[in-house]
PDB file of C-alpha atoms and ligand atoms in Angstrom:
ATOM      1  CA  UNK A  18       0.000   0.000   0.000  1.00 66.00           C
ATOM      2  CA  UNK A  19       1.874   3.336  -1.060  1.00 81.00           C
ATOM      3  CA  UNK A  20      -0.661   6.147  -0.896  1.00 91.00           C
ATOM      4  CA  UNK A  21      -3.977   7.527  -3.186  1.00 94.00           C
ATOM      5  CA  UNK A  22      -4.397   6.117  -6.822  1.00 95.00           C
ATOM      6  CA  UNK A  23      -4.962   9.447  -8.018  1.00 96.00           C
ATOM      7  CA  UNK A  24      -4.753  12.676  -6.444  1.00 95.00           C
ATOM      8  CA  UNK A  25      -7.691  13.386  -3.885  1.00 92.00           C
ATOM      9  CA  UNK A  26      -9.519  16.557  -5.363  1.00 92.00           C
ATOM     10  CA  UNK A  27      -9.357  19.921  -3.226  1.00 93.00           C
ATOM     11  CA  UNK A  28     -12.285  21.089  -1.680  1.00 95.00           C
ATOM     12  CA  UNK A  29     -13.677  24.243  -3.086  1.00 97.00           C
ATOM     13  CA  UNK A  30     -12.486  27.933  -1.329  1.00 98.00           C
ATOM     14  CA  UNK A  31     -14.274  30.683  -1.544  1.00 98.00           C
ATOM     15  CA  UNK A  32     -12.765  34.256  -0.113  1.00 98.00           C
ATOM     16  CA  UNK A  33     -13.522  36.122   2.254  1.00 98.00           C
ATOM     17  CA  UNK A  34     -14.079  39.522   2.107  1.00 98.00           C
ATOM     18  CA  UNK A  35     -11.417  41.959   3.438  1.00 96.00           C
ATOM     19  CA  UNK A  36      -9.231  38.955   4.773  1.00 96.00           C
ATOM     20  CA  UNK A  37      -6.716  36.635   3.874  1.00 95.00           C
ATOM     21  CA  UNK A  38      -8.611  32.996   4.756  1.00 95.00           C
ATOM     22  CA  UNK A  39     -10.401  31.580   2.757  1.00 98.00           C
ATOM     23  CA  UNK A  40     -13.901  29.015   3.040  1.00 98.00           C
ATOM     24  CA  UNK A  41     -13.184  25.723   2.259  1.00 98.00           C
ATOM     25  CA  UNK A  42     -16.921  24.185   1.117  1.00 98.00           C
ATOM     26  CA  UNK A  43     -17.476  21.013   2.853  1.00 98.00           C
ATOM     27  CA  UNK A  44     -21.574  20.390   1.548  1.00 98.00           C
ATOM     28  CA  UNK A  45     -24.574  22.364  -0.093  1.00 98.00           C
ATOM     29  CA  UNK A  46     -27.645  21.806   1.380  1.00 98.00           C
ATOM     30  CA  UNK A  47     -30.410  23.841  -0.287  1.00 98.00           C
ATOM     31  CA  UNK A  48     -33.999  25.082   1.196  1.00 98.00           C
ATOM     32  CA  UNK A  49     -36.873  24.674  -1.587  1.00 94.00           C
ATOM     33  CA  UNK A  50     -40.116  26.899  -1.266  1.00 91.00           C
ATOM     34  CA  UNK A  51     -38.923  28.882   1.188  1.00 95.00           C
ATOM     35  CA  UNK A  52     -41.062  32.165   0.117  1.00 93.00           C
ATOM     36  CA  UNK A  53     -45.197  32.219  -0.256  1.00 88.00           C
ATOM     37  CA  UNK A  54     -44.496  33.940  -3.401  1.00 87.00           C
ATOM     38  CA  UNK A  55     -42.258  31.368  -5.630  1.00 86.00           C
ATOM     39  CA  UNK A  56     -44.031  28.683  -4.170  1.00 83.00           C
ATOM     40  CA  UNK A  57     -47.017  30.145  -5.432  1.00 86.00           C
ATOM     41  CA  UNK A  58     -45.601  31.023  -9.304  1.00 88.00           C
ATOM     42  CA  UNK A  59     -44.412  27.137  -9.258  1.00 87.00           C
ATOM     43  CA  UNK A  60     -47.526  25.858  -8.452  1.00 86.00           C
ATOM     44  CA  UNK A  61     -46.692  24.435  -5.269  1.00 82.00           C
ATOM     45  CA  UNK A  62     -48.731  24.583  -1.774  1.00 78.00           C
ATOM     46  CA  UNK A  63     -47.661  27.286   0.807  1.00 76.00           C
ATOM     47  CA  UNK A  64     -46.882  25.143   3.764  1.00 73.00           C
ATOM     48  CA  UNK A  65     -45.475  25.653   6.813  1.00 79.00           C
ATOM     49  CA  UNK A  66     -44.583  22.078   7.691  1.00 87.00           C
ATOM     50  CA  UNK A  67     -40.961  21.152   7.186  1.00 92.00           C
ATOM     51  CA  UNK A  68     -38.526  23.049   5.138  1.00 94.00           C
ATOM     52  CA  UNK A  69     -37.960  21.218   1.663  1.00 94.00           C
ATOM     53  CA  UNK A  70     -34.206  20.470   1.343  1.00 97.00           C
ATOM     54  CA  UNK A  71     -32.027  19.010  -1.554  1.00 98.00           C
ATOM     55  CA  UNK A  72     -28.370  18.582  -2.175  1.00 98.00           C
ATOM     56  CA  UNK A  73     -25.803  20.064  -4.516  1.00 98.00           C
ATOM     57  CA  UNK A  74     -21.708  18.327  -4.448  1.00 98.00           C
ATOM     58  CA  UNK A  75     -19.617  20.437  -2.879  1.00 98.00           C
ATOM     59  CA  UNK A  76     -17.793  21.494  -6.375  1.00 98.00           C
ATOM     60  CA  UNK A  77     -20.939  22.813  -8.101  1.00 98.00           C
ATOM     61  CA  UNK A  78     -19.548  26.025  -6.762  1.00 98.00           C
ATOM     62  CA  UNK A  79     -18.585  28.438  -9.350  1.00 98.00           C
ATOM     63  CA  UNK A  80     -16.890  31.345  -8.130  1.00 98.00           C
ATOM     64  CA  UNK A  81     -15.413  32.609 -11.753  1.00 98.00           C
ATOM     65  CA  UNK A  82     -17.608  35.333 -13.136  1.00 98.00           C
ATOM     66  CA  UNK A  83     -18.049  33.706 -16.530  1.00 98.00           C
ATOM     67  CA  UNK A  84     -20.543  31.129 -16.585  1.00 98.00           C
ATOM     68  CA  UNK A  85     -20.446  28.089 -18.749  1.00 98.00           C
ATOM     69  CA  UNK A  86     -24.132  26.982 -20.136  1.00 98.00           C
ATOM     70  CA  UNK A  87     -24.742  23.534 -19.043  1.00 98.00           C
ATOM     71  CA  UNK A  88     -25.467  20.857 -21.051  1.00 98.00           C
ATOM     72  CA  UNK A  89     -28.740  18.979 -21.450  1.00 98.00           C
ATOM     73  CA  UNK A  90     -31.286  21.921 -20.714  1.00 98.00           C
ATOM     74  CA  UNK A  91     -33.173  24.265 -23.204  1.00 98.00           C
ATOM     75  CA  UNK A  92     -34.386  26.681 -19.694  1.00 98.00           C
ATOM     76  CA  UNK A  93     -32.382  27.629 -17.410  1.00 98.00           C
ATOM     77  CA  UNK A  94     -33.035  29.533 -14.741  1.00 98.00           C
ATOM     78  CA  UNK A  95     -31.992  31.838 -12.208  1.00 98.00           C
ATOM     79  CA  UNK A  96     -32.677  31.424  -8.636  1.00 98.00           C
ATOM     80  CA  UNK A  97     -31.218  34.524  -6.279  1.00 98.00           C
ATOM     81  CA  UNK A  98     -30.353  33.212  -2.644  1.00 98.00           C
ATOM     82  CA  UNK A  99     -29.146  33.681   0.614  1.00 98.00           C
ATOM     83  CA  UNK A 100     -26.161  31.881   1.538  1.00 98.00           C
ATOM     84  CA  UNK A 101     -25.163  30.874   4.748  1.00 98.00           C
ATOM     85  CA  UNK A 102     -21.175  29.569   5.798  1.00 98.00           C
ATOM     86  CA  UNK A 103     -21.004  27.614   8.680  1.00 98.00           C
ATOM     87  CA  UNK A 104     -17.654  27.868  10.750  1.00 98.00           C
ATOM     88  CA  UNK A 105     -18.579  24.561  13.161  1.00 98.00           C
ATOM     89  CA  UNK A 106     -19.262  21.259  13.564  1.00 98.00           C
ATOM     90  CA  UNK A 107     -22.764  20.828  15.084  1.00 98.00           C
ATOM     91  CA  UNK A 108     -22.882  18.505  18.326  1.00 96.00           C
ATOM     92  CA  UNK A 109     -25.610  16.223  17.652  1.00 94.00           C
ATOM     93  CA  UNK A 110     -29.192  17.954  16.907  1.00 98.00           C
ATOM     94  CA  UNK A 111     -29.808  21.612  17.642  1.00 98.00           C
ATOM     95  CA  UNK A 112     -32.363  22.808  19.827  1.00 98.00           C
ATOM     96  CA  UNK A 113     -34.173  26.104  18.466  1.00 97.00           C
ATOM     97  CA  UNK A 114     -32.087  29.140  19.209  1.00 97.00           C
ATOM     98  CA  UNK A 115     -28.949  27.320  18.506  1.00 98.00           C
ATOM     99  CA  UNK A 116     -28.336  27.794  14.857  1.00 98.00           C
ATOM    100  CA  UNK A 117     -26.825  31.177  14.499  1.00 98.00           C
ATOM    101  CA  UNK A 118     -23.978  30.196  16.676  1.00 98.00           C
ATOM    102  CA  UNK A 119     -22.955  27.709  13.963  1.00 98.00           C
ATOM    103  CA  UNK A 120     -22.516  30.330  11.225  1.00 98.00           C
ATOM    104  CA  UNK A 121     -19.390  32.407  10.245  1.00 98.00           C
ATOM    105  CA  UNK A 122     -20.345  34.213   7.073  1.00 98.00           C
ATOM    106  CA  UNK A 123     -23.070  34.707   4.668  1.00 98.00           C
ATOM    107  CA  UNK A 124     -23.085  35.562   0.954  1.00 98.00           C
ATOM    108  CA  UNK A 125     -25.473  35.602  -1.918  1.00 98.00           C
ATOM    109  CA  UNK A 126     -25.576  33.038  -5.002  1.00 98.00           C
ATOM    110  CA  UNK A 127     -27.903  31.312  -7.452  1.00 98.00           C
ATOM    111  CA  UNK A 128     -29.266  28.198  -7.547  1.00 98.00           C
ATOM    112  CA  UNK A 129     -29.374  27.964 -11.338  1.00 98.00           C
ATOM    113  CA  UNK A 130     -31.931  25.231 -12.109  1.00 98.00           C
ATOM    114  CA  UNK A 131     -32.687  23.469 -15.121  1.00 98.00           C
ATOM    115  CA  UNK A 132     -36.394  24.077 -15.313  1.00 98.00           C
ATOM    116  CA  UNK A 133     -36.973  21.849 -17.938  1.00 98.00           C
ATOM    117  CA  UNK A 134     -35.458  18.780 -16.291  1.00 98.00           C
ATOM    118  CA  UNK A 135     -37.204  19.780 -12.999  1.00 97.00           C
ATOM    119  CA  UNK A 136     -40.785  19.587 -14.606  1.00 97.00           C
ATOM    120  CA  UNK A 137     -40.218  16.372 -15.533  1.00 97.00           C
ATOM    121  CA  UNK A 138     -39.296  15.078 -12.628  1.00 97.00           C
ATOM    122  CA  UNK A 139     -41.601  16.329 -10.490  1.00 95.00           C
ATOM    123  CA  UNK A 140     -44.187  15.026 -13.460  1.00 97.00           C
ATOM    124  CA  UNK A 141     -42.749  12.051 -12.543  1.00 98.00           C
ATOM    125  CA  UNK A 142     -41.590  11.457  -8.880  1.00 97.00           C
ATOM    126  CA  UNK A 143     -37.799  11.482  -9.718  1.00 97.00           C
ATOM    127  CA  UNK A 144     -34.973  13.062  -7.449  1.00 97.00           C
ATOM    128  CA  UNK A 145     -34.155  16.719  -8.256  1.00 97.00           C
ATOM    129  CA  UNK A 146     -30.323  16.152  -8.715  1.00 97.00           C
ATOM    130  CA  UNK A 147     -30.121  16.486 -12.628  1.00 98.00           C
ATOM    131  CA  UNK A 148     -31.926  19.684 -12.642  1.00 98.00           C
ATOM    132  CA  UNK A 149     -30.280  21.086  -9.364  1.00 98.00           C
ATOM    133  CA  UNK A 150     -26.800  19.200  -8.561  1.00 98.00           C
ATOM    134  CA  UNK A 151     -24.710  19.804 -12.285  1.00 98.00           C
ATOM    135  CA  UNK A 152     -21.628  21.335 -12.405  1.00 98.00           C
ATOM    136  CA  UNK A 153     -20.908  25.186 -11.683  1.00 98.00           C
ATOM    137  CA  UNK A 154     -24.939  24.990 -10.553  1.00 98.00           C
ATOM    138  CA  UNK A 155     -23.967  27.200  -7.514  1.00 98.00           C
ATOM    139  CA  UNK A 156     -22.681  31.022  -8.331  1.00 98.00           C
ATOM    140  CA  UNK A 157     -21.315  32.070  -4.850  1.00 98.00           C
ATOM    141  CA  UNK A 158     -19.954  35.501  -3.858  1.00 98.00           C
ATOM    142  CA  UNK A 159     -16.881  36.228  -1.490  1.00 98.00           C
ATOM    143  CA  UNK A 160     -18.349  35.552   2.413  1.00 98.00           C
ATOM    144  CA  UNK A 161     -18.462  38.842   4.509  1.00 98.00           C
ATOM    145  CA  UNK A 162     -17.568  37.150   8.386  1.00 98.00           C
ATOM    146  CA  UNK A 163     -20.304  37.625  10.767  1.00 97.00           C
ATOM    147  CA  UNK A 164     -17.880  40.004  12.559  1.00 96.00           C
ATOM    148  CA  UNK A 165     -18.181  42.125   9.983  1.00 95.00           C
ATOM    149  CA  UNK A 166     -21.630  41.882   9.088  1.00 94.00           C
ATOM    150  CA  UNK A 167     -23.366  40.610  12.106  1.00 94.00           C
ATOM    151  CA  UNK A 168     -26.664  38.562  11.409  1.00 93.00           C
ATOM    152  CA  UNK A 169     -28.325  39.790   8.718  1.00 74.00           C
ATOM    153  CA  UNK A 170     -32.012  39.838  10.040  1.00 81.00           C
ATOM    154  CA  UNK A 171     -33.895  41.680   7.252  1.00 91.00           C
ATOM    155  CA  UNK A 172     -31.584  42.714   4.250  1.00 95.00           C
ATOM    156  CA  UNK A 173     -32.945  42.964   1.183  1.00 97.00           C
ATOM    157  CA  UNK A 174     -32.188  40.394  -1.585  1.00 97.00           C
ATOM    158  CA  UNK A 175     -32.307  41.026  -5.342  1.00 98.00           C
ATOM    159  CA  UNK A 176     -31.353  40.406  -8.693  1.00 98.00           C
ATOM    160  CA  UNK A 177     -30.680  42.233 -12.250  1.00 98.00           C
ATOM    161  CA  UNK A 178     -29.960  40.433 -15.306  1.00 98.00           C
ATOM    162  CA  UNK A 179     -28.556  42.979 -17.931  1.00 98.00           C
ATOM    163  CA  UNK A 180     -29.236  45.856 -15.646  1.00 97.00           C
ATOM    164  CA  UNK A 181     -33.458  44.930 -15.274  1.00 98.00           C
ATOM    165  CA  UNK A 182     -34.684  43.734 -11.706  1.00 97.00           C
ATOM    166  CA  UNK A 183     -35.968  40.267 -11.871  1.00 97.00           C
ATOM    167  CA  UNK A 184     -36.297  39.457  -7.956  1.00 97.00           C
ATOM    168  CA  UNK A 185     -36.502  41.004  -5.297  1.00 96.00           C
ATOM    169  CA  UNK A 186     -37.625  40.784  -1.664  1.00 96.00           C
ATOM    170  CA  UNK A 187     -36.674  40.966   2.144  1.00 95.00           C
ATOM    171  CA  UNK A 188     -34.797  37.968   3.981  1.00 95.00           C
ATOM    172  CA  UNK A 189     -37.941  38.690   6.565  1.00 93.00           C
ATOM    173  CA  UNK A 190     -39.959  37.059   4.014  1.00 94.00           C
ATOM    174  CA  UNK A 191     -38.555  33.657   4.644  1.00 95.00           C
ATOM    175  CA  UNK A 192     -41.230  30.940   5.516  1.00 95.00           C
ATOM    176  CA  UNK A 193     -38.014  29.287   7.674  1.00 96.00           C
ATOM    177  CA  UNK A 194     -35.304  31.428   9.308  1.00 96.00           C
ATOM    178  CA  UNK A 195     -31.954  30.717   8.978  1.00 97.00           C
ATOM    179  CA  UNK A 196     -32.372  28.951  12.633  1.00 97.00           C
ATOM    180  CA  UNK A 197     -35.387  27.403  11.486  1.00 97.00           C
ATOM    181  CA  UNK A 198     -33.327  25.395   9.298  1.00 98.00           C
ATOM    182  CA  UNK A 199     -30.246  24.611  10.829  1.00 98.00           C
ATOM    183  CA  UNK A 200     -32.576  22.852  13.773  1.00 98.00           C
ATOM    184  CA  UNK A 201     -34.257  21.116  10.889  1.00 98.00           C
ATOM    185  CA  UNK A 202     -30.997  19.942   8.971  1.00 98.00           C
ATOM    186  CA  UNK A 203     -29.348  18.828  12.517  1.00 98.00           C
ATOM    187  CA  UNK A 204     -32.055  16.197  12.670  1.00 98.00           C
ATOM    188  CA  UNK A 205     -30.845  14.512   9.817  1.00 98.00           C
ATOM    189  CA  UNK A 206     -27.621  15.293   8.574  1.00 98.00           C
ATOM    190  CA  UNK A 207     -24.365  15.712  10.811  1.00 98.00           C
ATOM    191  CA  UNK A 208     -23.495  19.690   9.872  1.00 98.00           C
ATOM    192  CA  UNK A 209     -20.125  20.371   9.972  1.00 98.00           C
ATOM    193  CA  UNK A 210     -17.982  23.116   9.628  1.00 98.00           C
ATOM    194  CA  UNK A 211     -17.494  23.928   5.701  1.00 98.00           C
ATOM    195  CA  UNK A 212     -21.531  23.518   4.942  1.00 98.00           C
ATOM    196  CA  UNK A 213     -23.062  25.993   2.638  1.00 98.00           C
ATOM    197  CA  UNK A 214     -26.875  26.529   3.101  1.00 98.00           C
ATOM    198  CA  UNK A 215     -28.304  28.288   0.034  1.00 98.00           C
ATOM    199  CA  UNK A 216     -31.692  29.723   1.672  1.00 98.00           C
ATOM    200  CA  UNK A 217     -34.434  29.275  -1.142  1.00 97.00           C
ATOM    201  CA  UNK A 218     -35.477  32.360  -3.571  1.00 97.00           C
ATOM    202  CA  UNK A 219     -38.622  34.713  -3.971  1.00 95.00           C
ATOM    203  CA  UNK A 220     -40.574  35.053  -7.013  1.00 94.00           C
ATOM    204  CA  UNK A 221     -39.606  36.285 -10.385  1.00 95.00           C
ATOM    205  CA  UNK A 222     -37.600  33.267 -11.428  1.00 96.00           C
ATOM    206  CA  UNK A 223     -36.693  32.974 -15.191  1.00 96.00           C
ATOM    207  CA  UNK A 224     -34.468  31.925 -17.804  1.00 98.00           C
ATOM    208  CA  UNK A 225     -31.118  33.057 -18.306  1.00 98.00           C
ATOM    209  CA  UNK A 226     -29.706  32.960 -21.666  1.00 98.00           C
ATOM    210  CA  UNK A 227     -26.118  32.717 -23.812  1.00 98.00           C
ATOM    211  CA  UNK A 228     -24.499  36.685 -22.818  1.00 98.00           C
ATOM    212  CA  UNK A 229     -26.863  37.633 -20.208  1.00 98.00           C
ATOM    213  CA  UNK A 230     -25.343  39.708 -17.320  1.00 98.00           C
ATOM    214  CA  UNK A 231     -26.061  38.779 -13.677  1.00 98.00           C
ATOM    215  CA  UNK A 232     -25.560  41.320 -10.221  1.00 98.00           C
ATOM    216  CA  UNK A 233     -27.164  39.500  -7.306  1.00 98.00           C
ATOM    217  CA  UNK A 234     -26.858  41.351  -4.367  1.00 98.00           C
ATOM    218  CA  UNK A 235     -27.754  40.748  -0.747  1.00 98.00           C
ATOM    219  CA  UNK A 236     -27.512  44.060   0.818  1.00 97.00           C
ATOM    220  CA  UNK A 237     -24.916  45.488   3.468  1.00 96.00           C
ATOM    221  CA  UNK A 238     -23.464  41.669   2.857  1.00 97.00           C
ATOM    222  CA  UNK A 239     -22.062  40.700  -0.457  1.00 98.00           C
ATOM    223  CA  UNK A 240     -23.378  40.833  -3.917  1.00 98.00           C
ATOM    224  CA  UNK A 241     -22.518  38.637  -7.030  1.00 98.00           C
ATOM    225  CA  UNK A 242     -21.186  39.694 -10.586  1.00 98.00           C
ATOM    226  CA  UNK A 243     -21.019  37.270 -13.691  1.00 98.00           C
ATOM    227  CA  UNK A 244     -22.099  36.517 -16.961  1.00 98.00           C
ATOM    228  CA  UNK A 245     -23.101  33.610 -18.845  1.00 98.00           C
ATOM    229  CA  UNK A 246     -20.771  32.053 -21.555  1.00 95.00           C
TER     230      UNK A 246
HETATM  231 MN1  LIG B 319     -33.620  27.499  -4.941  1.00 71.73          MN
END
């Protein structure tokens, strides 16, 4: 036995802003319908309930700000979102209250979605992770560190494509709080430092297209420049 047969991969890193470390992405967990008014526009039931949650691989981050079109989709779309960094391990299931003290940074990305792909398999009971888990399907911006931002209660979140606003709405809008869902995730999933938590979108969700130009910004935090390839 002499070692790897290959060389492991590196872990994503995203910056941080106004320091020298760096983020080193560990897993994406994602919130689904987590504002009344995209639920509504996708045809899906306001609920309180539980928070819908899927998976992206760690290295569906993108952090270059030219963005290859993926493969395999005629739509696809834009998703603006909250994203929370955590900077610790979880020990064993949170109780309510606990989740905030997990979290060292927040940012803002997409969670570009092929539409088309997603219709069908919600037509047909199939898992989300063709439409949601492809490569460079998460946009992220440089982290601000809590110390520099504190907790973000109510910022506003919004995107332009080509300069016209798509989205927009407050992070008060949230069905689940950012608490909310750590407590939730805890209770199935061991969170660890490195985990990414992209916080679900509001309405106005559409395609983007071959040139378009993307600023997502979540405000007093970070905001997101690219454009598609
Ligand atoms: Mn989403």
């Amino acid at each position: 036995m002499s070692g790897d047969l290959f060389a492991a991969p590196q872990a994503p890193r995203i910056p941080l802003l106004g320091r020298d470390s760096t983020f080193p992405v560990h897993r994406i967990y994602c919130v689904g319908r987590n504002f009344a008014d995209h639920a509504r526009e996708m045809g899906a039931p306001v609920e309180r309930g539980t928070p819908t949650i899927f998976m992206k691989p760690a290295d569906a981050v993108h952090l270059s700000p030219e963005l290859p079109y993926p493969s395999g989709t005629q739509d696809l779309h834009h998703e603006v979102e909250m994203v929370v960094a955590l900077g610790r391990d979880a020990k064993g299931v949170l109780k309510p209250g606990e989740g905030l003290a997990l979290v060292c940074a927040y940012g803002v990305g997409l969670d570009l979605t092929r539409r088309d792909l997603q219709a069908i398999a919600k037509e047909k009971r199939l898992p989300w992770d063709v439409s949601k888990g492809f490569d460079a399907s998460a946009p992220v911006s440089a982290l601000r560190h809590i110390d520099d931002c504190g907790h973000s209660g109510d910022a506003a979140l919004w995107l332009e494509i080509n300069g016209e606003r798509r989205q927009t709405s407050r992070l008060s809008d949230m069905i689940f709080s950012v608490d909310d869902v750590l407590v939730y995730l805890s209770g199935l999933f061991q969170l660890r430092a490195g985990d990414l938590i992209f916080m679900g979108t509001p309405a106005g969700v559409a395609a983007l297209k071959p040139g378009d130009r993307y600023h997502a910004v979540l405000e007093g935090v970070a905001e997101l420049r690219g454009h598609v390839a």
